mmCIF file of C-alpha atoms in Angstrom:
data_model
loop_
_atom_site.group_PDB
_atom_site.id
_atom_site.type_symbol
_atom_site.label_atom_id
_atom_site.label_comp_id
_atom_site.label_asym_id
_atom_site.label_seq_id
_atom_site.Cartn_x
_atom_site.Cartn_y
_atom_site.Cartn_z
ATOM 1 C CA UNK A 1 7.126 6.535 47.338
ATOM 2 C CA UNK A 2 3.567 7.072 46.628
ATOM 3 C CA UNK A 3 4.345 5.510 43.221
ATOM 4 C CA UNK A 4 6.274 2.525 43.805
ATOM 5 C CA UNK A 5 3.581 1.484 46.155
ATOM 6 C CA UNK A 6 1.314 2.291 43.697
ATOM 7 C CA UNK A 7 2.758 -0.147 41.084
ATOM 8 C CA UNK A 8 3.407 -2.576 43.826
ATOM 9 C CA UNK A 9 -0.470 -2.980 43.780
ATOM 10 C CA UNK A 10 -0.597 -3.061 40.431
ATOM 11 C CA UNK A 11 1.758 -6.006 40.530
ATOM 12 C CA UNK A 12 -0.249 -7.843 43.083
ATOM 13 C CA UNK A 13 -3.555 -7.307 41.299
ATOM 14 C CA UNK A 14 -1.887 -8.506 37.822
ATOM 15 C CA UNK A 15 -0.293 -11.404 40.027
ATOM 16 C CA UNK A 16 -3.979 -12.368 41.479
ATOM 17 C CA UNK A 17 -5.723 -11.837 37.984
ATOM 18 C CA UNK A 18 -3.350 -14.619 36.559
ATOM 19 C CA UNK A 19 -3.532 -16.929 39.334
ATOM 20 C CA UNK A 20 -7.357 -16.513 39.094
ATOM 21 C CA UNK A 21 -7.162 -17.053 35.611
ATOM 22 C CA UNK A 22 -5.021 -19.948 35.554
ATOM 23 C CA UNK A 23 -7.160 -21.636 38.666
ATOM 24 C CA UNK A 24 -9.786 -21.449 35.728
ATOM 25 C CA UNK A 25 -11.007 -25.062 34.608
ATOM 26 C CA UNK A 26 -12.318 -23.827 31.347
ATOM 27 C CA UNK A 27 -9.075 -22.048 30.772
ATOM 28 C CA UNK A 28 -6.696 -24.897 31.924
ATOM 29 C CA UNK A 29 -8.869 -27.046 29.347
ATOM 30 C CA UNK A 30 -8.364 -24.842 26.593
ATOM 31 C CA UNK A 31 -4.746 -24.467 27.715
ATOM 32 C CA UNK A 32 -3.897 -27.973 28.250
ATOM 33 C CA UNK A 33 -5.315 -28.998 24.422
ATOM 34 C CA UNK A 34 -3.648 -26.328 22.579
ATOM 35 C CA UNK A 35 0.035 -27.586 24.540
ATOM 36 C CA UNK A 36 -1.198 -30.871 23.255
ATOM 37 C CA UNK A 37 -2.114 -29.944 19.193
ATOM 38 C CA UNK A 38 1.400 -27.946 19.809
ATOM 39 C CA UNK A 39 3.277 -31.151 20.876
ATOM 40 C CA UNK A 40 1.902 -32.789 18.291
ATOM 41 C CA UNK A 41 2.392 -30.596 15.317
ATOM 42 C CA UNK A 42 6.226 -30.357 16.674
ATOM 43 C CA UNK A 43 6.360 -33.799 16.620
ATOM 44 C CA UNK A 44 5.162 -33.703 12.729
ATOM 45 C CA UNK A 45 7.416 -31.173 12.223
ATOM 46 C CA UNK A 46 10.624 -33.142 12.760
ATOM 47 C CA UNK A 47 9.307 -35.852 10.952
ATOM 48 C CA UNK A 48 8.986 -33.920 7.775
ATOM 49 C CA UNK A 49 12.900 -32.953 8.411
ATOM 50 C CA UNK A 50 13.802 -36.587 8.838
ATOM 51 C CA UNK A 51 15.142 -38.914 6.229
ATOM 52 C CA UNK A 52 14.765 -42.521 8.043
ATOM 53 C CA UNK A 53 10.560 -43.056 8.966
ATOM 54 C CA UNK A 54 11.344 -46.157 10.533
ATOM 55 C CA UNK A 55 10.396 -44.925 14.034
ATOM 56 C CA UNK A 56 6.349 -45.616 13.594
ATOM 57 C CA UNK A 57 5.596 -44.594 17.587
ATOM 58 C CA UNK A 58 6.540 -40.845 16.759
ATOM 59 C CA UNK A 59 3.913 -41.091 14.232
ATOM 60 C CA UNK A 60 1.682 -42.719 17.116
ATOM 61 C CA UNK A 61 2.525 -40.152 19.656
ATOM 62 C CA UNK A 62 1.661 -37.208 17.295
ATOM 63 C CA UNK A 63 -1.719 -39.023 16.992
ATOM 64 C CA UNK A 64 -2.443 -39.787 20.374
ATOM 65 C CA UNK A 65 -1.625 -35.942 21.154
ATOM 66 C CA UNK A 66 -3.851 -34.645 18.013
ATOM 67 C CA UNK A 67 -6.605 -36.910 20.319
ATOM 68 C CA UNK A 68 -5.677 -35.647 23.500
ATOM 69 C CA UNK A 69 -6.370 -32.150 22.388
ATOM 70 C CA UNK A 70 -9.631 -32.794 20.239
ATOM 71 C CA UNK A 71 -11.466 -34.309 23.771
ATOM 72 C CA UNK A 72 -9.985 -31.417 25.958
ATOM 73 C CA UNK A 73 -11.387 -28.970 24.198
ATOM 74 C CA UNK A 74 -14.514 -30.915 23.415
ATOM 75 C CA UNK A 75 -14.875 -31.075 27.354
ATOM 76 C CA UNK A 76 -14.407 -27.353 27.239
ATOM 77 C CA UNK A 77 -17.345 -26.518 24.674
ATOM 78 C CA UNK A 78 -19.788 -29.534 26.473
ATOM 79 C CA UNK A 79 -19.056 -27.937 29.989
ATOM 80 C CA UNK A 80 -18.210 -24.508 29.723
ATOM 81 C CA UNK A 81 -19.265 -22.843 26.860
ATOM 82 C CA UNK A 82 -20.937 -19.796 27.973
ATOM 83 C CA UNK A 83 -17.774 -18.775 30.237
ATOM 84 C CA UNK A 84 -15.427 -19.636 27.323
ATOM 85 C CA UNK A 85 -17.893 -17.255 25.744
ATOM 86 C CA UNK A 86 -17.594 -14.899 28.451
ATOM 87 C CA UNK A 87 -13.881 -14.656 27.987
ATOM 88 C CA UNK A 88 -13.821 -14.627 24.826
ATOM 89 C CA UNK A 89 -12.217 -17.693 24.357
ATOM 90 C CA UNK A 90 -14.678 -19.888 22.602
ATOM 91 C CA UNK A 91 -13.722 -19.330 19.077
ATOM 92 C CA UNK A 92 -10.329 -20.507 20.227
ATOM 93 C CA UNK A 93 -12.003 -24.047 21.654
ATOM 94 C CA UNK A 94 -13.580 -24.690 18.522
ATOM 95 C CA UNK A 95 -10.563 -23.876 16.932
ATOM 96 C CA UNK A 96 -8.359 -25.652 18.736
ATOM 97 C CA UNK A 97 -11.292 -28.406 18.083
ATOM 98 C CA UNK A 98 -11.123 -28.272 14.229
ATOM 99 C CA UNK A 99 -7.770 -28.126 13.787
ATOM 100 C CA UNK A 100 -7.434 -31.521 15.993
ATOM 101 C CA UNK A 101 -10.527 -33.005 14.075
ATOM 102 C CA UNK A 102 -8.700 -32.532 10.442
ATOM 103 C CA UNK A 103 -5.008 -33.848 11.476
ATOM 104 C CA UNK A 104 -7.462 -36.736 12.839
ATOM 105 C CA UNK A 105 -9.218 -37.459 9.383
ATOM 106 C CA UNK A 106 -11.790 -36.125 10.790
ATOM 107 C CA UNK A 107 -12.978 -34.018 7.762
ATOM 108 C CA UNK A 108 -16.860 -33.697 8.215
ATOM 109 C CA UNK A 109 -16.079 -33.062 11.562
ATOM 110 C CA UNK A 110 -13.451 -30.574 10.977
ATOM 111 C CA UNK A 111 -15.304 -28.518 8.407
ATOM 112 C CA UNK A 112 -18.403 -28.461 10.735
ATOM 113 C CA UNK A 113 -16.485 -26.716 13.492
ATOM 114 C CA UNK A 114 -14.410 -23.860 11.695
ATOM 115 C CA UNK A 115 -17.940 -22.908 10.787
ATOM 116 C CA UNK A 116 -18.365 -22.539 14.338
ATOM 117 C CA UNK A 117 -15.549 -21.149 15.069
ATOM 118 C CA UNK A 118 -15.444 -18.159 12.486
ATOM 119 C CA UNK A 119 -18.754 -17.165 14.056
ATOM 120 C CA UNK A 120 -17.283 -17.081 17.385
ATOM 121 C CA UNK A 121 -13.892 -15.546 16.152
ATOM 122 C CA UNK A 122 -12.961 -11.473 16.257
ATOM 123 C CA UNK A 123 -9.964 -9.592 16.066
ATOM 124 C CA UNK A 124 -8.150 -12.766 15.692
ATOM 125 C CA UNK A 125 -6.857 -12.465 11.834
ATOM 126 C CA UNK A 126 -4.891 -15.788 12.307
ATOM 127 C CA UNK A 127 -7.192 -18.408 14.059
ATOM 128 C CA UNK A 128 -9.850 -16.283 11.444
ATOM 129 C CA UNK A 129 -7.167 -17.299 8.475
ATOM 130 C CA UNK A 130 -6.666 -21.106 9.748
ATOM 131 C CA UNK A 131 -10.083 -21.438 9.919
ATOM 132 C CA UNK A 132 -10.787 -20.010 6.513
ATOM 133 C CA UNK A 133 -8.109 -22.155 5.548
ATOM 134 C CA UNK A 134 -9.696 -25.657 6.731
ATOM 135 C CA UNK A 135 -11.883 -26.865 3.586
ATOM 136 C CA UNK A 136 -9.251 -25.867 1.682
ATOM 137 C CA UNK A 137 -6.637 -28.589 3.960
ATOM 138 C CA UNK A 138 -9.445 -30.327 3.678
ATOM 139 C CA UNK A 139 -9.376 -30.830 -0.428
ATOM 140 C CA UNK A 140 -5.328 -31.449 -0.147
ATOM 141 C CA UNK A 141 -5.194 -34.522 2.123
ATOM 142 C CA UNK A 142 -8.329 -36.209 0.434
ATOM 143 C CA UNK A 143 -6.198 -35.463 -2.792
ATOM 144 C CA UNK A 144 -3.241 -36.658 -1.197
ATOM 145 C CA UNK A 145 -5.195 -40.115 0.070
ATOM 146 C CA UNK A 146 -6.997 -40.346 -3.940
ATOM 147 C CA UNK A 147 -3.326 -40.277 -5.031
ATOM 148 C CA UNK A 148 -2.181 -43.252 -2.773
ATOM 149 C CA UNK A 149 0.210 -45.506 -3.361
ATOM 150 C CA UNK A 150 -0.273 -46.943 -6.421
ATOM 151 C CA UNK A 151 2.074 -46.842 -9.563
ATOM 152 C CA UNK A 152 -0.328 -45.877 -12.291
ATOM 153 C CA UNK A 153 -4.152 -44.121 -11.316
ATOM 154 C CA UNK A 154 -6.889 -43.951 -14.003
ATOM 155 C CA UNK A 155 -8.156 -40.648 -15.699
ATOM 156 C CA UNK A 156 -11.324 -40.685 -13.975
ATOM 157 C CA UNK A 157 -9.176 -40.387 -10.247
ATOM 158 C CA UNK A 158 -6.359 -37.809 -11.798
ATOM 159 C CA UNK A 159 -9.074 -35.725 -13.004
ATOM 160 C CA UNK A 160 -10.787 -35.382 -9.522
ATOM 161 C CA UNK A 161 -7.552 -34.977 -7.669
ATOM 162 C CA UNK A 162 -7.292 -31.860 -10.257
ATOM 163 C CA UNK A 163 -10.875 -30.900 -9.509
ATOM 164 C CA UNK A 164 -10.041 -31.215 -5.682
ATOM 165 C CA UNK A 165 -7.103 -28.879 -6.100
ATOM 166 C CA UNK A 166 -7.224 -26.394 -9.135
ATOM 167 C CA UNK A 167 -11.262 -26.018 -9.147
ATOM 168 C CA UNK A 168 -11.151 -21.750 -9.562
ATOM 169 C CA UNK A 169 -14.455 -21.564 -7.808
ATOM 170 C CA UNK A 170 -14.347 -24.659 -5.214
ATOM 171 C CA UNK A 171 -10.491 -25.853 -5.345
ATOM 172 C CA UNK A 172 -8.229 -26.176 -2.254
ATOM 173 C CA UNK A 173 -5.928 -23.284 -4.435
ATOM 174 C CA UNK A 174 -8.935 -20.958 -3.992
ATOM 175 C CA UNK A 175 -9.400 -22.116 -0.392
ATOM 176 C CA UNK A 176 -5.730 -21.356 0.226
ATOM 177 C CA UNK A 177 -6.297 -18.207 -1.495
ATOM 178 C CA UNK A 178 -9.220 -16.587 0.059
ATOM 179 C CA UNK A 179 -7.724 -17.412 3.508
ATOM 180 C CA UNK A 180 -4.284 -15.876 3.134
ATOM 181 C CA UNK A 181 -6.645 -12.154 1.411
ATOM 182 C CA UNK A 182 -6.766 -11.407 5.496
ATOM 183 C CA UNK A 183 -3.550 -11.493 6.441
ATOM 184 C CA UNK A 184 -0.936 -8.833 6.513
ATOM 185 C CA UNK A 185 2.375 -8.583 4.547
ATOM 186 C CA UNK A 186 4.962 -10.829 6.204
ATOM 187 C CA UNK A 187 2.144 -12.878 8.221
ATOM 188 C CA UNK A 188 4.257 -15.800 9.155
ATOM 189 C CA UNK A 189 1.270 -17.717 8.051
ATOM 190 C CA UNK A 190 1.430 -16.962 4.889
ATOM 191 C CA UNK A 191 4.468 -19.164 4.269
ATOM 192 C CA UNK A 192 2.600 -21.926 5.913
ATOM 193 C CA UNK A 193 -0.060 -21.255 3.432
ATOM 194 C CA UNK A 194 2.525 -21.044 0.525
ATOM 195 C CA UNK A 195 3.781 -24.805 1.356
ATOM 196 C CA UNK A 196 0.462 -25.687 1.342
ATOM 197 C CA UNK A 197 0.008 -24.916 -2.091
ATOM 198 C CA UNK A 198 3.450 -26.339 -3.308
ATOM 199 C CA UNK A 199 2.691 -29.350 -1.425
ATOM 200 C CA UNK A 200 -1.040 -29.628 -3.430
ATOM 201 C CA UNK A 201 0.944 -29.186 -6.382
ATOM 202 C CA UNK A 202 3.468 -32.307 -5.524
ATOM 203 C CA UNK A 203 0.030 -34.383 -5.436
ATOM 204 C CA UNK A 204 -0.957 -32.748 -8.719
ATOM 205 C CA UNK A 205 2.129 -33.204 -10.499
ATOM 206 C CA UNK A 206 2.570 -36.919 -9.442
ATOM 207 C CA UNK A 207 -1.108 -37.908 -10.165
ATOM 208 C CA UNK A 208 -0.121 -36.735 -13.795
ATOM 209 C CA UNK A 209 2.929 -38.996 -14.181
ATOM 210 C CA UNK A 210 0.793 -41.521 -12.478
ATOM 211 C CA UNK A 211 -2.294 -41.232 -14.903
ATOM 212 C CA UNK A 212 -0.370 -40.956 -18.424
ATOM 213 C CA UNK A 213 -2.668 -37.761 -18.668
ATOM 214 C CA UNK A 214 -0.076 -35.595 -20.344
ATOM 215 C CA UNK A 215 -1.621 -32.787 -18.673
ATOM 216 C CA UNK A 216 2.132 -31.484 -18.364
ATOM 217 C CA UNK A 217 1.783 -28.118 -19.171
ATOM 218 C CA UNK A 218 -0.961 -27.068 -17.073
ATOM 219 C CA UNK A 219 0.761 -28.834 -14.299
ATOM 220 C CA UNK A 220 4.022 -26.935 -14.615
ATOM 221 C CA UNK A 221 2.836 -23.375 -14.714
ATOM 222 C CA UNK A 222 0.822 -23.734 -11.766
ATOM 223 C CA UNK A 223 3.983 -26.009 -10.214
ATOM 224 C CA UNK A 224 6.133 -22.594 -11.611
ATOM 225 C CA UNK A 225 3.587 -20.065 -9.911
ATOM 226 C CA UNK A 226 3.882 -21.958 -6.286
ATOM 227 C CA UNK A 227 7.767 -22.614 -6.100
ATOM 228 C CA UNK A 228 8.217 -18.544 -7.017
ATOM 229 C CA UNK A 229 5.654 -17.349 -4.197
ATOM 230 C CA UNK A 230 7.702 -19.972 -1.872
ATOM 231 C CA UNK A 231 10.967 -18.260 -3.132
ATOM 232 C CA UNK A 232 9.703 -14.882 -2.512
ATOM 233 C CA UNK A 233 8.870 -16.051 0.931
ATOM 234 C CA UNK A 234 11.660 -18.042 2.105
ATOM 235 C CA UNK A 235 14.609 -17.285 -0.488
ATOM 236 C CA UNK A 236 16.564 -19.471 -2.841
ATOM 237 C CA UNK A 237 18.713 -21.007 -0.077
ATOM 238 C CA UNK A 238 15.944 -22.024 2.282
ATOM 239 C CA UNK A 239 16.097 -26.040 3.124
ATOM 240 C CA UNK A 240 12.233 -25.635 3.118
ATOM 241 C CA UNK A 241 12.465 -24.130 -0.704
ATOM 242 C CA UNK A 242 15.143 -26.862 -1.748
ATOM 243 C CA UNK A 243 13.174 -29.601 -0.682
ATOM 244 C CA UNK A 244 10.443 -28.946 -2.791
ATOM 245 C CA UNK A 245 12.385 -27.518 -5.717
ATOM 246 C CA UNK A 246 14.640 -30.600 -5.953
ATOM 247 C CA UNK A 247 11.170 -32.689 -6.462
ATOM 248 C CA UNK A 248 9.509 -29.925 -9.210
ATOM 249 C CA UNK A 249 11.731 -27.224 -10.156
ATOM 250 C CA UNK A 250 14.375 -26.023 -12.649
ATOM 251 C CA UNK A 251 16.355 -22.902 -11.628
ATOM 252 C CA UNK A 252 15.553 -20.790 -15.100
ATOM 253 C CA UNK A 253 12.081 -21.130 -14.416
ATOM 254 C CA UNK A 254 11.697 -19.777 -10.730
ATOM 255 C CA UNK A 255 14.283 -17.181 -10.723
ATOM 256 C CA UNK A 256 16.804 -19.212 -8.640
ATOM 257 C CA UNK A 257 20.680 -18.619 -9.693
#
């Protein structure tokens, strides 16, 4: 008796400590613009699955979501910082910020706040990886946007999308690299990370055919090296895998029957 009433108080104090953490307005922010970065990523996510782009407003909505959740939690770290701190939850605003900055073009911006968030960030190994991870995201879209949409680029722009990506000490590689060293075996992350790089390489390789550079070697064992750590991850039959190896790959060469 003496113990059911005992967790019945337990259940009523747990029930209050949500409540009264939910009531919160620093943690509804914080709440509110990570269901919004979440909404919009999803909305990315089915994008990238679909064939037919025609539909510009999903594009728009994942935008206007990305924005949502870059002011909410801006409103978060101008009004509430030192309980976010409190709680431990400001590394996870300025998270939350960054993230929303990049996906925005917002790359100074971006940059400047996973600064602030690894500071602010402990015991967290994946916001602590993402944010690691940021310059390096960084590198691959202003790659991506060099690259464009133009049939043929000079020399000058190939060899700074290759500078952008493959740089050993600077590169977004390295950047990918250094950010996946904290993560344990079979981090789901890590595949995120792993398309990252393949999808780097997709710039790279293009921006070859693009610039006449010949630089086809170099291209294809790197291209090689990222389509076997994305096999090793997801398998040989993954749609994921496929739709990158149909655009680089050749079965010999990444172990694929």
């Amino acid at each position: 008796m003496k113990q059911t009433i005992y967790r019945s108080i337990n259940r009523i104090l747990l029930i209050i400590f949500l409540v009264t953490l939910v009531s919160c307005k620093h943690i509804q922010l914080v709440t509110q613009a990570q269901d919004n970065f979440n909404k919009a990523a999803n909305i990315e996510n089915e994008l990238a699955l679909e064939i037919d782009y025609a539909d510009i407003s999903k594009f728009s909505n994942a935008s206007i979501n990305y924005e949502i959740a870059y002011n909410l939690s801006s409103k978060a770290l101008k009004n509430h910082k030192n309980r976010l701190k409190k709680d431990g939850l400001l590394g996870t605003a300025y998270s939350i910020k960054a993230l929303s900055a990049w996906k925005l073009g917002e790359f100074n911006k971006a940059d400047a706040l996973s600064k602030e968030a690894l500071e602010e960030l402990s015991n967290q190994p994946r916001d602590i990886a993402l944010m690691k991870a940021i310059p390096g995201l960084i590198k691959a879209e202003q790659a991506f946007l060099k690259l464009g949409e133009d049939d043929n680029i000079t020399i000058e722009k190939y060899n700074e999308i290759k500078g952008l990506i493959t740089n050993p000490a600077t590169g977004a590689l390295n950047d990918i690299t250094n950010a996946s060293n904290g993560l344990d075996k079979g981090h789901p992350l890590l595949t995120y990370f792993q398309l990252a790089r393949v999808s780097m390489l997709l710039t790279l390789d293009r921006a070859d055919l693009r610039s006449g550079q010949n630089d086809a070697t170099f291209v294809k064992n790197e291209v090689i090296k990222g389509l076997k750590g994305l096999k090793n991850l997801v398998g040989c039959n993954s749609s994921t895998f496929k739709k990158f190896f149909d655009e680089l790959g050749s079965p010999g060469q990444v172990g694929c029957p």
